[in-house]
PDB file of C-alpha atoms in Angstrom:
ATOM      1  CA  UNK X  87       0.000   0.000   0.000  1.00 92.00           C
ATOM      2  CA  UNK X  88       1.206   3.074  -1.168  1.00 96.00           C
ATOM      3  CA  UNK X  89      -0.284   6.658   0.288  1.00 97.00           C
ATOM      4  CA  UNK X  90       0.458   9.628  -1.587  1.00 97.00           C
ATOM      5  CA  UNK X  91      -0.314  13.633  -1.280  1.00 98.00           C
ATOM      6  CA  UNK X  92      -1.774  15.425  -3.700  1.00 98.00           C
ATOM      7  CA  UNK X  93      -1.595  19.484  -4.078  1.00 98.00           C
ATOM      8  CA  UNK X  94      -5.099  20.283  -5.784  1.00 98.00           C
ATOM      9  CA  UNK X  95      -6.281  23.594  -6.853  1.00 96.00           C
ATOM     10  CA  UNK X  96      -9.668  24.814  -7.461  1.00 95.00           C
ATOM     11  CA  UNK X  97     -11.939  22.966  -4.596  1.00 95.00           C
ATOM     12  CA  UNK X  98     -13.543  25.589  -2.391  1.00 94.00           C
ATOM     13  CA  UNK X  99     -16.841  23.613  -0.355  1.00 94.00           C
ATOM     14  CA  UNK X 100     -18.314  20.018   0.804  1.00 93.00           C
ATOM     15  CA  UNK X 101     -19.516  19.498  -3.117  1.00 94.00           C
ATOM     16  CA  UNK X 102     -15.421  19.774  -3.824  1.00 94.00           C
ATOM     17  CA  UNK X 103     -14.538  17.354  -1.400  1.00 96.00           C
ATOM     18  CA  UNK X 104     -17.238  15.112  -2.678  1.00 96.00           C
ATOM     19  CA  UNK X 105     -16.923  15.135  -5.599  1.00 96.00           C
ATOM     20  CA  UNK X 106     -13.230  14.277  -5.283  1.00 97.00           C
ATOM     21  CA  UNK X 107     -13.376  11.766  -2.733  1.00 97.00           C
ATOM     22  CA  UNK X 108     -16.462  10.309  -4.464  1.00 97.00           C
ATOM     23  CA  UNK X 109     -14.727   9.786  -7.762  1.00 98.00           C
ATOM     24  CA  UNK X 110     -11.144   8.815  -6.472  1.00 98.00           C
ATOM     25  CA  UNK X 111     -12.836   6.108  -3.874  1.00 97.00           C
ATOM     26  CA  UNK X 112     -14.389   4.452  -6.368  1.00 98.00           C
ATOM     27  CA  UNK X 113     -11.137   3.357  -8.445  1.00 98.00           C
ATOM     28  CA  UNK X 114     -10.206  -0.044  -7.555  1.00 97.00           C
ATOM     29  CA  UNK X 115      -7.249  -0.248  -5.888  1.00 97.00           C
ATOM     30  CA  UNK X 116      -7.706   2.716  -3.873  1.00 98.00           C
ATOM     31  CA  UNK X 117      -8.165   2.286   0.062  1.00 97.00           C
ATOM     32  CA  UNK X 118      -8.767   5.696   1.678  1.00 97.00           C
ATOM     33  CA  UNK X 119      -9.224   9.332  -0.077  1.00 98.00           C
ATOM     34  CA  UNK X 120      -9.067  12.120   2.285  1.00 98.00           C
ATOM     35  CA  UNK X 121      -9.338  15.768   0.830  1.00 97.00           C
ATOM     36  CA  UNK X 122      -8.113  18.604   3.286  1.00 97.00           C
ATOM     37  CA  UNK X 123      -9.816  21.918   2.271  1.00 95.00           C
ATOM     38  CA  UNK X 124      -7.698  23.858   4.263  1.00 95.00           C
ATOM     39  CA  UNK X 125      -4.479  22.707   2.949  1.00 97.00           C
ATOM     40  CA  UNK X 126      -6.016  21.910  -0.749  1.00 97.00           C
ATOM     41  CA  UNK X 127      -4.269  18.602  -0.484  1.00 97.00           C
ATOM     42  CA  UNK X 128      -5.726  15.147  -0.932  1.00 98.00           C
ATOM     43  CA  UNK X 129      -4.263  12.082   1.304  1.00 98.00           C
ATOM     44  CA  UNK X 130      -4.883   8.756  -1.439  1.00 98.00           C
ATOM     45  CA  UNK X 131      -3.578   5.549  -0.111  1.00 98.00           C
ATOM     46  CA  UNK X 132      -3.537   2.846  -2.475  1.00 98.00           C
ATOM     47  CA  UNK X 133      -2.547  -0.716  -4.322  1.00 98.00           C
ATOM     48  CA  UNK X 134       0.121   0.586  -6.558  1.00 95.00           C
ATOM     49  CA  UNK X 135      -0.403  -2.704  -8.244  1.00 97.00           C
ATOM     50  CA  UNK X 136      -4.077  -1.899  -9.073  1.00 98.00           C
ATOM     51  CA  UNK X 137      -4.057   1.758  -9.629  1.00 98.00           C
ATOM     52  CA  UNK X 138      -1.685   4.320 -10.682  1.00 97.00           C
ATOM     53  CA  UNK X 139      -1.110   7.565  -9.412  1.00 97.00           C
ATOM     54  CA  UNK X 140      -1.416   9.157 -13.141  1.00 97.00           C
ATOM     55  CA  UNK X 141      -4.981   7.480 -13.201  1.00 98.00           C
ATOM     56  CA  UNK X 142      -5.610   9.165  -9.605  1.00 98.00           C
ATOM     57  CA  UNK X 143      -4.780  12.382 -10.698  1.00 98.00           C
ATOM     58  CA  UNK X 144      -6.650  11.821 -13.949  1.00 98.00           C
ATOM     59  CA  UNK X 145      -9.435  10.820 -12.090  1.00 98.00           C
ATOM     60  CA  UNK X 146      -9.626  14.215 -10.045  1.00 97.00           C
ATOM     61  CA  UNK X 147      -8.470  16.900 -13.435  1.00 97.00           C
ATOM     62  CA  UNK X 148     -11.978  15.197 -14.863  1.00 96.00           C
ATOM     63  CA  UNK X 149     -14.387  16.610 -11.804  1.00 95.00           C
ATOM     64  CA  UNK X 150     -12.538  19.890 -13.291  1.00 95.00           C
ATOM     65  CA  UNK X 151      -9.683  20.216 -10.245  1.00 97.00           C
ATOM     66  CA  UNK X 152      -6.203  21.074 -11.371  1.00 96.00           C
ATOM     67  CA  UNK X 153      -3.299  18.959  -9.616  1.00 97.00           C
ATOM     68  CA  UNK X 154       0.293  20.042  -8.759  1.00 88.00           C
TER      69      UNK X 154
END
């Protein structure tokens, strides 16, 4: 298991965090997705043999975040 942080502009409210965690969670592979508002930084730990991080960070640019 393999946790990574992610600095991600452009999420602002609860919808943001949803919509992020929502989408992320879902990928199989991926264990725990926890977005921090405050620090605009999302916590993913996952299967590095199921999922990559480049899919991860696809995954959030589609629900229209940008990643650093």
């Amino acid at each position: 298991m393999q946790t990574v942080t992610l600095n991600v502009q452009g999420m602002s409210c609860g919808h943001c965090v949803n919509a992020v965690e929502g989408s992320v969670g879902k990928l199989e592979g991926v264990n725990e997705v926890k977005v921090n508002l405050s620090t605009a930084q999302v916590d993913v730990s996952f299967n590095e043999s199921q999922v990559s991080i480049e899919k991860i960070k696809e995954t959030i640019e589609e629900q229209g975040y940008d990643v650093k």
